[in-house]
XYZ file of C-alpha atoms in Angstrom:
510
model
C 10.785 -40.317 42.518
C 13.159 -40.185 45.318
C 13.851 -36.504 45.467
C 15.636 -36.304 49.012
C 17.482 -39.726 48.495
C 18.930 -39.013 44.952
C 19.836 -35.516 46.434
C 22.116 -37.500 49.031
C 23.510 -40.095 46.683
C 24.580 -37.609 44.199
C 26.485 -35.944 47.456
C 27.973 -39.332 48.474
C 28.966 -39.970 44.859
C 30.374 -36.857 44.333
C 32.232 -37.148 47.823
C 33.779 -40.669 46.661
C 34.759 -39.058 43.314
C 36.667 -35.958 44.587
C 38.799 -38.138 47.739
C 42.124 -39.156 46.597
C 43.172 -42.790 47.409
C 44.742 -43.361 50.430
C 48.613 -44.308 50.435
C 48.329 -46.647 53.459
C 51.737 -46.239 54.591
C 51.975 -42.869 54.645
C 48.863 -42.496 56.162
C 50.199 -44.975 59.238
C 53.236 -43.314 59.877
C 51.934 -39.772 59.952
C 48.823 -41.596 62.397
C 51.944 -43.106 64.313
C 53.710 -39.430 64.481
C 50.819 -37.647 65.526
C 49.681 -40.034 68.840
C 53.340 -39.579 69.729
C 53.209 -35.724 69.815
C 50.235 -35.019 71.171
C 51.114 -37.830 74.348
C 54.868 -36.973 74.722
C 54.304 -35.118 78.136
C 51.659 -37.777 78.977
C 53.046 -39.570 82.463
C 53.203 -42.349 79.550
C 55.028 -40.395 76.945
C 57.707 -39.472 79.719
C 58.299 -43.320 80.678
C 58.833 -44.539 77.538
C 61.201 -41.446 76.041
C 58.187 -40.347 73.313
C 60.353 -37.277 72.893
C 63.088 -39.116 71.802
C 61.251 -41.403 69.909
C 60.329 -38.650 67.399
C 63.733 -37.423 67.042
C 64.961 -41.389 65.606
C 65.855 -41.917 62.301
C 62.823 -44.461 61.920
C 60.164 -43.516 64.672
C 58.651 -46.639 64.265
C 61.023 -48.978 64.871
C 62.191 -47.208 67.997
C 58.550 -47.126 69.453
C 58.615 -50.888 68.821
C 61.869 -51.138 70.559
C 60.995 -49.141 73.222
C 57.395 -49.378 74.196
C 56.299 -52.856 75.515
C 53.421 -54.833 74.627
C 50.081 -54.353 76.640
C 46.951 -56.074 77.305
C 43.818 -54.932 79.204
C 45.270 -56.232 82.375
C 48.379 -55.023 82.454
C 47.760 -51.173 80.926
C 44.878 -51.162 83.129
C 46.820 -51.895 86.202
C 50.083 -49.400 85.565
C 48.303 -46.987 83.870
C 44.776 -46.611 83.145
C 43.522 -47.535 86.873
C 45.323 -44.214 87.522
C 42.689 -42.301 86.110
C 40.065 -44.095 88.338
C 42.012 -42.798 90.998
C 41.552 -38.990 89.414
C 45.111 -38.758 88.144
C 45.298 -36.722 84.694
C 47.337 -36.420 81.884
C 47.976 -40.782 82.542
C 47.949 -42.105 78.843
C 46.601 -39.136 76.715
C 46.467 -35.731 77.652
C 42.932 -35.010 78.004
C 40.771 -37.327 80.438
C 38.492 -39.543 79.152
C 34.800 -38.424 78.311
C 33.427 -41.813 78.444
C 34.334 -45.507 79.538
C 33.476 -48.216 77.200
C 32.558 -50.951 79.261
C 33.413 -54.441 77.997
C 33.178 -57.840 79.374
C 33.804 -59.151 75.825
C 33.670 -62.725 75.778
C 35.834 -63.234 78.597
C 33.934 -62.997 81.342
C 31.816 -61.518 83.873
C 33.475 -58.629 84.938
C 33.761 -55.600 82.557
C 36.653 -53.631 81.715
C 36.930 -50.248 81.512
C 38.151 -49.124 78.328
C 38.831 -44.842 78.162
C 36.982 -43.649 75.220
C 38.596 -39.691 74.720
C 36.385 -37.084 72.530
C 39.582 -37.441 69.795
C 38.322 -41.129 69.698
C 34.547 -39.944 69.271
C 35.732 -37.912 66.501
C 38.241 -40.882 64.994
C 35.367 -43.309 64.959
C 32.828 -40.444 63.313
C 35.200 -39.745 60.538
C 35.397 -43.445 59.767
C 31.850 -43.835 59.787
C 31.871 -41.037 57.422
C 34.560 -43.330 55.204
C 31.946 -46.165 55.499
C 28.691 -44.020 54.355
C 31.131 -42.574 51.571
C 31.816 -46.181 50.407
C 28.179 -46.904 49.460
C 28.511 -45.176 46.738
C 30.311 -48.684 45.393
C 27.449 -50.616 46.044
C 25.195 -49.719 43.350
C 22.467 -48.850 45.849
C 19.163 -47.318 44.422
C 17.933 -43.629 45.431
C 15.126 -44.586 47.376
C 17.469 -46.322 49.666
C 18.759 -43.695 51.047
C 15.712 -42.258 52.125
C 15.010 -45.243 54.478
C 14.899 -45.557 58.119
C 18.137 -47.484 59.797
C 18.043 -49.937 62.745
C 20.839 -49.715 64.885
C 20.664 -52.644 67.519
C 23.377 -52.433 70.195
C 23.405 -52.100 73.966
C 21.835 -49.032 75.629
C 22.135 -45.689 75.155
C 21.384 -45.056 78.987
C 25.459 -44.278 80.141
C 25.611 -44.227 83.445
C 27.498 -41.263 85.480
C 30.616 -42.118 87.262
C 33.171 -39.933 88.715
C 32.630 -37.186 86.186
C 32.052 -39.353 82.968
C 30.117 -41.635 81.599
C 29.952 -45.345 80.977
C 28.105 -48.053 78.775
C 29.134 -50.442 75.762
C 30.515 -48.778 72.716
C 27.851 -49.300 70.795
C 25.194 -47.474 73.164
C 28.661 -44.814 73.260
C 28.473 -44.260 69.339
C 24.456 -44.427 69.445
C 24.209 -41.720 72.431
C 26.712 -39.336 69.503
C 25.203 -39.537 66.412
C 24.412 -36.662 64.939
C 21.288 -34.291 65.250
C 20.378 -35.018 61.070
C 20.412 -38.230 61.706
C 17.820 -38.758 63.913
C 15.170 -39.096 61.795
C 16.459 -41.891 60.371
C 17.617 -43.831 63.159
C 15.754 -46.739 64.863
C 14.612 -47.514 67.618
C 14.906 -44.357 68.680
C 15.967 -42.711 71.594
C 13.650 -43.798 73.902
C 13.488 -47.474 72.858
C 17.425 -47.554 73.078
C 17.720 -46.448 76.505
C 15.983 -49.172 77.905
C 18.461 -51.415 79.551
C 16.559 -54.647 79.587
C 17.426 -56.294 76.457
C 14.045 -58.327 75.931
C 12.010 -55.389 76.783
C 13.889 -53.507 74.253
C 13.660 -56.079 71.969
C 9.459 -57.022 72.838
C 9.555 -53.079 72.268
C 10.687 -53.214 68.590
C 8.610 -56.067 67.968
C 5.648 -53.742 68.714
C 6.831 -51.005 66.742
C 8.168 -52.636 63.650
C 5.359 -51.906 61.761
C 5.212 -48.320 62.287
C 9.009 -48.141 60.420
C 10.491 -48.495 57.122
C 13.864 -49.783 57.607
C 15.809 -50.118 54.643
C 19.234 -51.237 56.928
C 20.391 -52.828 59.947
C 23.207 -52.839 62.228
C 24.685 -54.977 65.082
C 25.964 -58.368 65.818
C 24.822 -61.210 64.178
C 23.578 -62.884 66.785
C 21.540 -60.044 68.623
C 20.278 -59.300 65.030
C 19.475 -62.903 64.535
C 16.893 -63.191 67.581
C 15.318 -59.106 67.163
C 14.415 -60.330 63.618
C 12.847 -63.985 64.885
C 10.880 -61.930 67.656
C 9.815 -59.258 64.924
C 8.590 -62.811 63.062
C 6.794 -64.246 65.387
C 4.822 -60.841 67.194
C 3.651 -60.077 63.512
C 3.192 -63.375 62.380
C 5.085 -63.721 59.217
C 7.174 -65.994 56.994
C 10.189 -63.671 56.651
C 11.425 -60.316 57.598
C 10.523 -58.497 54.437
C 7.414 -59.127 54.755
C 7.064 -56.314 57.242
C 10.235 -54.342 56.146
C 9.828 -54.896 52.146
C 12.687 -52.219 52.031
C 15.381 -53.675 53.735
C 18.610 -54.008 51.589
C 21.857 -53.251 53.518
C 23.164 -55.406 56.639
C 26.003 -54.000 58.276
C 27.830 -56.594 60.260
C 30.291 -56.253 62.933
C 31.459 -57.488 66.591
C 32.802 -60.995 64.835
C 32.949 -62.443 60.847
C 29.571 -62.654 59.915
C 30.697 -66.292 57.589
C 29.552 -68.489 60.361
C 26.089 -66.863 60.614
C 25.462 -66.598 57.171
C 23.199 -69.288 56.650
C 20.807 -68.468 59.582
C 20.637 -65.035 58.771
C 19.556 -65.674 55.115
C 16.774 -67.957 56.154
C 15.139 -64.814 57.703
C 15.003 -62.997 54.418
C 12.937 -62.614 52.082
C 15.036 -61.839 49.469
C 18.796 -61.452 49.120
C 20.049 -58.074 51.057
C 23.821 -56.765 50.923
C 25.907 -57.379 53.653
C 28.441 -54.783 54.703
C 31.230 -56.065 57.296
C 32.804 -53.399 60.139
C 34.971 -53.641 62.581
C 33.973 -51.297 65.416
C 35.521 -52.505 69.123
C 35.348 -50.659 72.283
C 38.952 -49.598 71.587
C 38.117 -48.056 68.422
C 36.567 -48.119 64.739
C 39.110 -50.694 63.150
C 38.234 -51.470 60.188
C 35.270 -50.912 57.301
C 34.394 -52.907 54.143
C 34.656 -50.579 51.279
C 33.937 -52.368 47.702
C 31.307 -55.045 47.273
C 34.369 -57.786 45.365
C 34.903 -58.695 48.475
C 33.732 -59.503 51.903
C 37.396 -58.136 53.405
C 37.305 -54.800 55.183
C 39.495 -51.968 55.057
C 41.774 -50.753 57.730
C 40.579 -47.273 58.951
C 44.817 -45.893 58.551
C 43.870 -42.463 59.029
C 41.980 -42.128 62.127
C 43.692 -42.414 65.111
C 45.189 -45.530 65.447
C 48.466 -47.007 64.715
C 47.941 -50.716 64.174
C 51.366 -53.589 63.993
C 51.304 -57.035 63.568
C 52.679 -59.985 65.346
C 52.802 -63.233 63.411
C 50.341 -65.558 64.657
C 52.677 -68.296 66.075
C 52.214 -70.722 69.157
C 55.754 -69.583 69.897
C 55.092 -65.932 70.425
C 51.294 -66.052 72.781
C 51.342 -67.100 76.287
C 48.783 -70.061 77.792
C 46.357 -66.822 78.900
C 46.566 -65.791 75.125
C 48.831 -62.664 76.120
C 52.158 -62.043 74.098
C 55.768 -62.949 75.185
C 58.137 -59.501 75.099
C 60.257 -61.144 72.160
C 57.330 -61.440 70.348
C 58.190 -59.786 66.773
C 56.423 -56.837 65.294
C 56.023 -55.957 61.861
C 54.275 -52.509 60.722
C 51.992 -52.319 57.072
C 54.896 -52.333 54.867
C 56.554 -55.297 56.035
C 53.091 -57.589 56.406
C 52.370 -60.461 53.499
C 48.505 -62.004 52.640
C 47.230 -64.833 53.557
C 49.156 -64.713 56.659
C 47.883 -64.555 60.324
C 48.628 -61.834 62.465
C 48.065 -61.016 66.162
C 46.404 -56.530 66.060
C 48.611 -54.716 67.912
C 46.879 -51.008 68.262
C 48.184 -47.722 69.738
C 45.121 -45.146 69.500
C 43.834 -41.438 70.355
C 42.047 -42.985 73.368
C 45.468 -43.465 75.230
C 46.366 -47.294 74.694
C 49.771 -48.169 73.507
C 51.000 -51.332 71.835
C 47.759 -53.024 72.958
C 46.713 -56.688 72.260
C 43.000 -55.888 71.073
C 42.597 -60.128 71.026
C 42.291 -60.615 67.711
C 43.775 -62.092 64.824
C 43.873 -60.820 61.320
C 44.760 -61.924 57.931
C 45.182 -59.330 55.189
C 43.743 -60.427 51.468
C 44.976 -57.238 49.869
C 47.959 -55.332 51.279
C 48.152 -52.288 48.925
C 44.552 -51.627 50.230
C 44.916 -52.067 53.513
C 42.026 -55.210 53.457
C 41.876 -58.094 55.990
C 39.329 -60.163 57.405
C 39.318 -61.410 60.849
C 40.230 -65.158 61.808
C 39.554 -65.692 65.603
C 41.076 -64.517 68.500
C 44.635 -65.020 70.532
C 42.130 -66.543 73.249
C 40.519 -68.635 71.357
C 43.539 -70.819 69.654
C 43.518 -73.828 70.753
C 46.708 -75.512 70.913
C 46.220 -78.555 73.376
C 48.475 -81.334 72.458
C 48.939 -79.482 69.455
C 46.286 -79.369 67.557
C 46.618 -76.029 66.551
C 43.126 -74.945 66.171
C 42.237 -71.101 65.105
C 38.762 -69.903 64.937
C 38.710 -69.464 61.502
C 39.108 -73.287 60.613
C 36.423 -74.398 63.111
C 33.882 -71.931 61.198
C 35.180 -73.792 57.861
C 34.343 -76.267 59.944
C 30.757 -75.183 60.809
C 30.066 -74.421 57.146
C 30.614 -77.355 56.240
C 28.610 -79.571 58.693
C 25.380 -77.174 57.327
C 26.057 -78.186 54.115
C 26.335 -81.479 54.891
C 23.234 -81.985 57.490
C 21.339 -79.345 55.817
C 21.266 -77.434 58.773
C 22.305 -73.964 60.273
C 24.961 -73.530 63.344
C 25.031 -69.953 64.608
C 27.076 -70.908 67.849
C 29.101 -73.488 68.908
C 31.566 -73.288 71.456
C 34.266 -76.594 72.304
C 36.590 -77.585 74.861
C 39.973 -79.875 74.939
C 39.431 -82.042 77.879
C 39.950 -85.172 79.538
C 37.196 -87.545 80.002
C 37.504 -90.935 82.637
C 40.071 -92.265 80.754
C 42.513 -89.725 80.812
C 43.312 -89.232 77.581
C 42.232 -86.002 75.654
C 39.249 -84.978 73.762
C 37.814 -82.469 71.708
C 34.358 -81.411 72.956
C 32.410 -79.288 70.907
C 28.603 -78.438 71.465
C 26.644 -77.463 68.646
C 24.083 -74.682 68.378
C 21.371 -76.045 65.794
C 17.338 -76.637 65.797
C 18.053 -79.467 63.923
C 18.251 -81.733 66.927
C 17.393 -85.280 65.954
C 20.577 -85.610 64.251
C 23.006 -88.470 65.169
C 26.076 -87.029 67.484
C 28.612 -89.762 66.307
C 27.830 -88.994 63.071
C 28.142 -85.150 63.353
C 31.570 -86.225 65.184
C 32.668 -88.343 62.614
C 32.388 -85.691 59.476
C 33.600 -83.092 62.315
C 36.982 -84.738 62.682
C 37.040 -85.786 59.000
C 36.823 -82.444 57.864
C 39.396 -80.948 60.664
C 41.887 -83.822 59.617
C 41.793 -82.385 55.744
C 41.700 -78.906 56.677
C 44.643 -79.010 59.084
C 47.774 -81.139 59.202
C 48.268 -80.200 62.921
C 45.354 -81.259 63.745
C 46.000 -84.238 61.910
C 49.285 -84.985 63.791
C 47.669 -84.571 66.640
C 44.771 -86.910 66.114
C 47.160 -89.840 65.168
C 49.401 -88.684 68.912
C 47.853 -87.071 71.990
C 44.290 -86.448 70.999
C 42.022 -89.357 71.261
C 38.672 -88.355 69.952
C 35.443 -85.590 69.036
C 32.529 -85.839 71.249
C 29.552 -83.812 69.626
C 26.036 -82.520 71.565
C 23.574 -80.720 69.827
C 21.805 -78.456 71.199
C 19.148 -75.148 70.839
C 21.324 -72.129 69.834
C 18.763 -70.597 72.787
C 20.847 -72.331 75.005
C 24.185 -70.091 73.895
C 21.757 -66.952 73.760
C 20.330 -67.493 77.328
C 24.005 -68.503 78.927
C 25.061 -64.741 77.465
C 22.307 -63.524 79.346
C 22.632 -65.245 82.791
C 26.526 -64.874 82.733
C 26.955 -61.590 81.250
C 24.413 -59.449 79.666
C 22.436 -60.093 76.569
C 22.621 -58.007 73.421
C 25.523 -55.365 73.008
C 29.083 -56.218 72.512
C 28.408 -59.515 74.396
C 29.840 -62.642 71.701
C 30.240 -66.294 72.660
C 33.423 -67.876 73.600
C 34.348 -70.415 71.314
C 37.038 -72.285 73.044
C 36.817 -72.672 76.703
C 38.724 -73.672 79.704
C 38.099 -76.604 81.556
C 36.726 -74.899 84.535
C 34.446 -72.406 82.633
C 33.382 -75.355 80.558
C 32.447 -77.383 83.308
C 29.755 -74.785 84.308
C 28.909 -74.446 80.748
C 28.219 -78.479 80.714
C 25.719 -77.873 83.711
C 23.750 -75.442 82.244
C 23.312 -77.006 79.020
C 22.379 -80.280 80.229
C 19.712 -78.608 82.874
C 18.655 -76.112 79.967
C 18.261 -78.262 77.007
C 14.418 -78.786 77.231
């Protein structure tokens, strides 16, 4: 009997059952109040009037008004490059313990994201909200008393002008908590290693020493710890050396177009849990097993608003024009798209995290995430958004009985100057014909989108299709960035970028 692990389901239980239900709205407004007091002498909170701000009649239509929109580059460069310079008291009043580095999937260089100890504490409270939600997963005891693989970038921060940086997944790893060491994988020493294949051929080693019961990370990273686990032991599937594995919590990007290859290392069917964690904060958590959609974490430091996801309102580098609209929770509608705006207890205001949203439940706060501003692609109109080209993906598995993990396209001109779509497909199922792949590509694109449609029968001549090893993706992570981590491929590229990207494939695909 599972003593210790009925003793802490009871507790989660009887945690779930005593919390009242969060009002959403209320919860946003006091978030929104609370960031503006505590930052009103801030050299920020002086520019843009906070004071005054909390004296309007509707605070949060005058902080729209009166704040401007930010992205990385430009809060960096007025603001937050200030505390590199050892200004204080710049965007929030305390400095920050920690920089989360990030190059995203943007690029080589990494940005410097401040990560304050009220952010440590935001994202441990909604951690706490996720653990508490388990309880609505019909989990057994014994579950609880498992071991938990947390696979993110390393917990070896580096000192730098009297704090510390890394990824913010090695950031959350380096804070958990001293009870819950025992049950979290690799372990200290194993996670501090930098080098992410000698971490990985580490775990390998060691799997068989653990009983994990959960897992955690991106999909892809996931994806290849589990294949090396395979092949060091030997094994058909992943359960056959971790028979106790149940729980799969996602995060870093929608798990939907991974789906297919992460199943195929099971051995059985495990429960997938998406989050939302990003190196400017814990966004969002899925709560109830109905539905893959995740909750927005309301009441822990960040203010979030919503710009409608229109070609009309984002700029060619994906950044937002000032008239841009803004609408806060009560005003949003499902089943709509919407560009994050977040303001947060880390000292970033009105910021363009990147991504786009769409809410499935708005009384609950749910949404799921359906690509990012950077990765819309609008050439000729075509009017592309992440979220159709995994439809997309799903649906060419189905079709070739096949799995796609990573895929990334570009619209281009080829010799005869007229435009194309050209997509490269991550898949071991290489003998496949590309025309063919092409054809049910654009097919599928043409049914799913009328833009795209338009566009087809105007500007945009044709799909060209190569597939290609998904190791291929994997290894151009490593060599341009850094493998493992935070580190996602870019699904839409520029010309330029893509032209490298071209090279490497063709000289890599062995």
């Amino acid at each position: 009997m599972a003593i210790l692990g009925n003793i802490i389901k009871g507790f989660i239980n009887l945690k779930d059952t005593l919390s009242s239900e969060t009002n959403h709205i209320e919860a946003q407004e006091k978030v929104l109040k609370n960031l503006l007091e505590k930052a009103k002498n801030t050299q920020f909170g002086k520019k843009y009037h906070f004071d005054a701000i909390l004296l309007s009649d509707d605070i949060q239509e005058s902080f729209a008004d009166l704040v401007p929109y930010f992205d990385y580059n430009s809060i960096n460069k007025k603001w937050w490059n200030k505390l590199h310079q050892g200004e204080e008291n710049v965007t929030w009043p305390e400095n920050p313990s920690y920089f989360a580095l990030s190059s995203g999937t943007t690029g080589k260089s990494s940005k410097r994201i401040p990560v304050t100890d009220d952010m440590i504490e935001a994202i441990r409270q909604s951690g706490i909200k996720q653990v508490s939600a388990l309880s609505h997963f019909d989990l057994p005891a014994d579950f609880f008393e498992k071991e938990i693989m947390m696979l993110g970038s390393s917990t070896d921060l580096k000192e730098r002008n009297n704090h510390l940086e890394g990824e913010i997944s090695g950031i959350s790893a380096s804070n958990i908590p001293f009870w819950f060491k025992g049950y979290y994988k690799p372990g200290e020493d194993i996670a501090k290693i930098d080098d992410w294949d000698e971490r990985i051929e580490h775990i390998a080693k060691n799997a068989k020493n653990w009983d994990i019961g959960a897992l955690s990370g991106i999909p892809a990273w996931i994806e290849l710890m589990l294949q090396k686990v395979i092949e060091h032991h030997n094994l058909e599937n992943i359960h056959e050396i971790w028979p106790n594995l149940q729980v799969y919590t996602s995060g870093g990007v929608a798990f939907g177009s991974y789906e297919k290859s992460f199943n195929a290392l099971m051995g059985k069917p495990v429960t997938v849990i998406d989050t939302y964690l990003a190196s400017e904060g814990y966004i969002a958590t899925q709560v109830r097993p109905e539905t893959d959609a995740m909750q927005l974490n309301t009441n822990h430091g960040i203010y979030f608003e919503f710009v409608p996801f229109h070609p009309d309102y984002i700029k060619e580098d994906g950044s937002l024009k000032k008239r841009a609209p803004s609408l806060s929770l009560q005003n949003v509608k499902p089943n709509q798209d919407y560009i994050l705006i977040i303001s947060t207890v880390s000292g970033a205001w009105r910021y363009l995290i990147g991504d786009t949203i769409r809410f499935t439940d708005v009384e609950k706060a749910e949404i799921k995430i359906t690509g990012r501003t950077k990765f819309f692609l609008n050439t000729v109109g075509s009017q592309l958004s992440v979220n159709k080209m995994d439809d997309a993906m799903k649906h060419l598995e189905k079709k070739f009985k096949t799995t796609i993990p990573e895929y990334t396209i570009c619209a281009k001109r080829l010799e005869d100057r007229e435009f194309y779509h050209c997509w490269y497909l991550g898949s071991e199922l290489q003998d496949i014909n590309n025309e063919e792949v092409a054809n049910e590509l654009d097919l599928f694109l043409k049914e799913a989108n009328k833009n795209y449609k338009v566009a087809r029968s105007k500007a945009l001549k044709g799909v060209k299709v190569s597939v290609i090893s998904p190791d291929i993706f994997y290894n151009w992570s490593g060599k341009n960035k850094k493998k493992g981590g935070q580190v996602k491929m870019a699904r839409v590229m520029k010309e330029k970028k893509f032209r490298e990207w071209e090279e490497y494939a063709k000289n890599n695909n062995f």
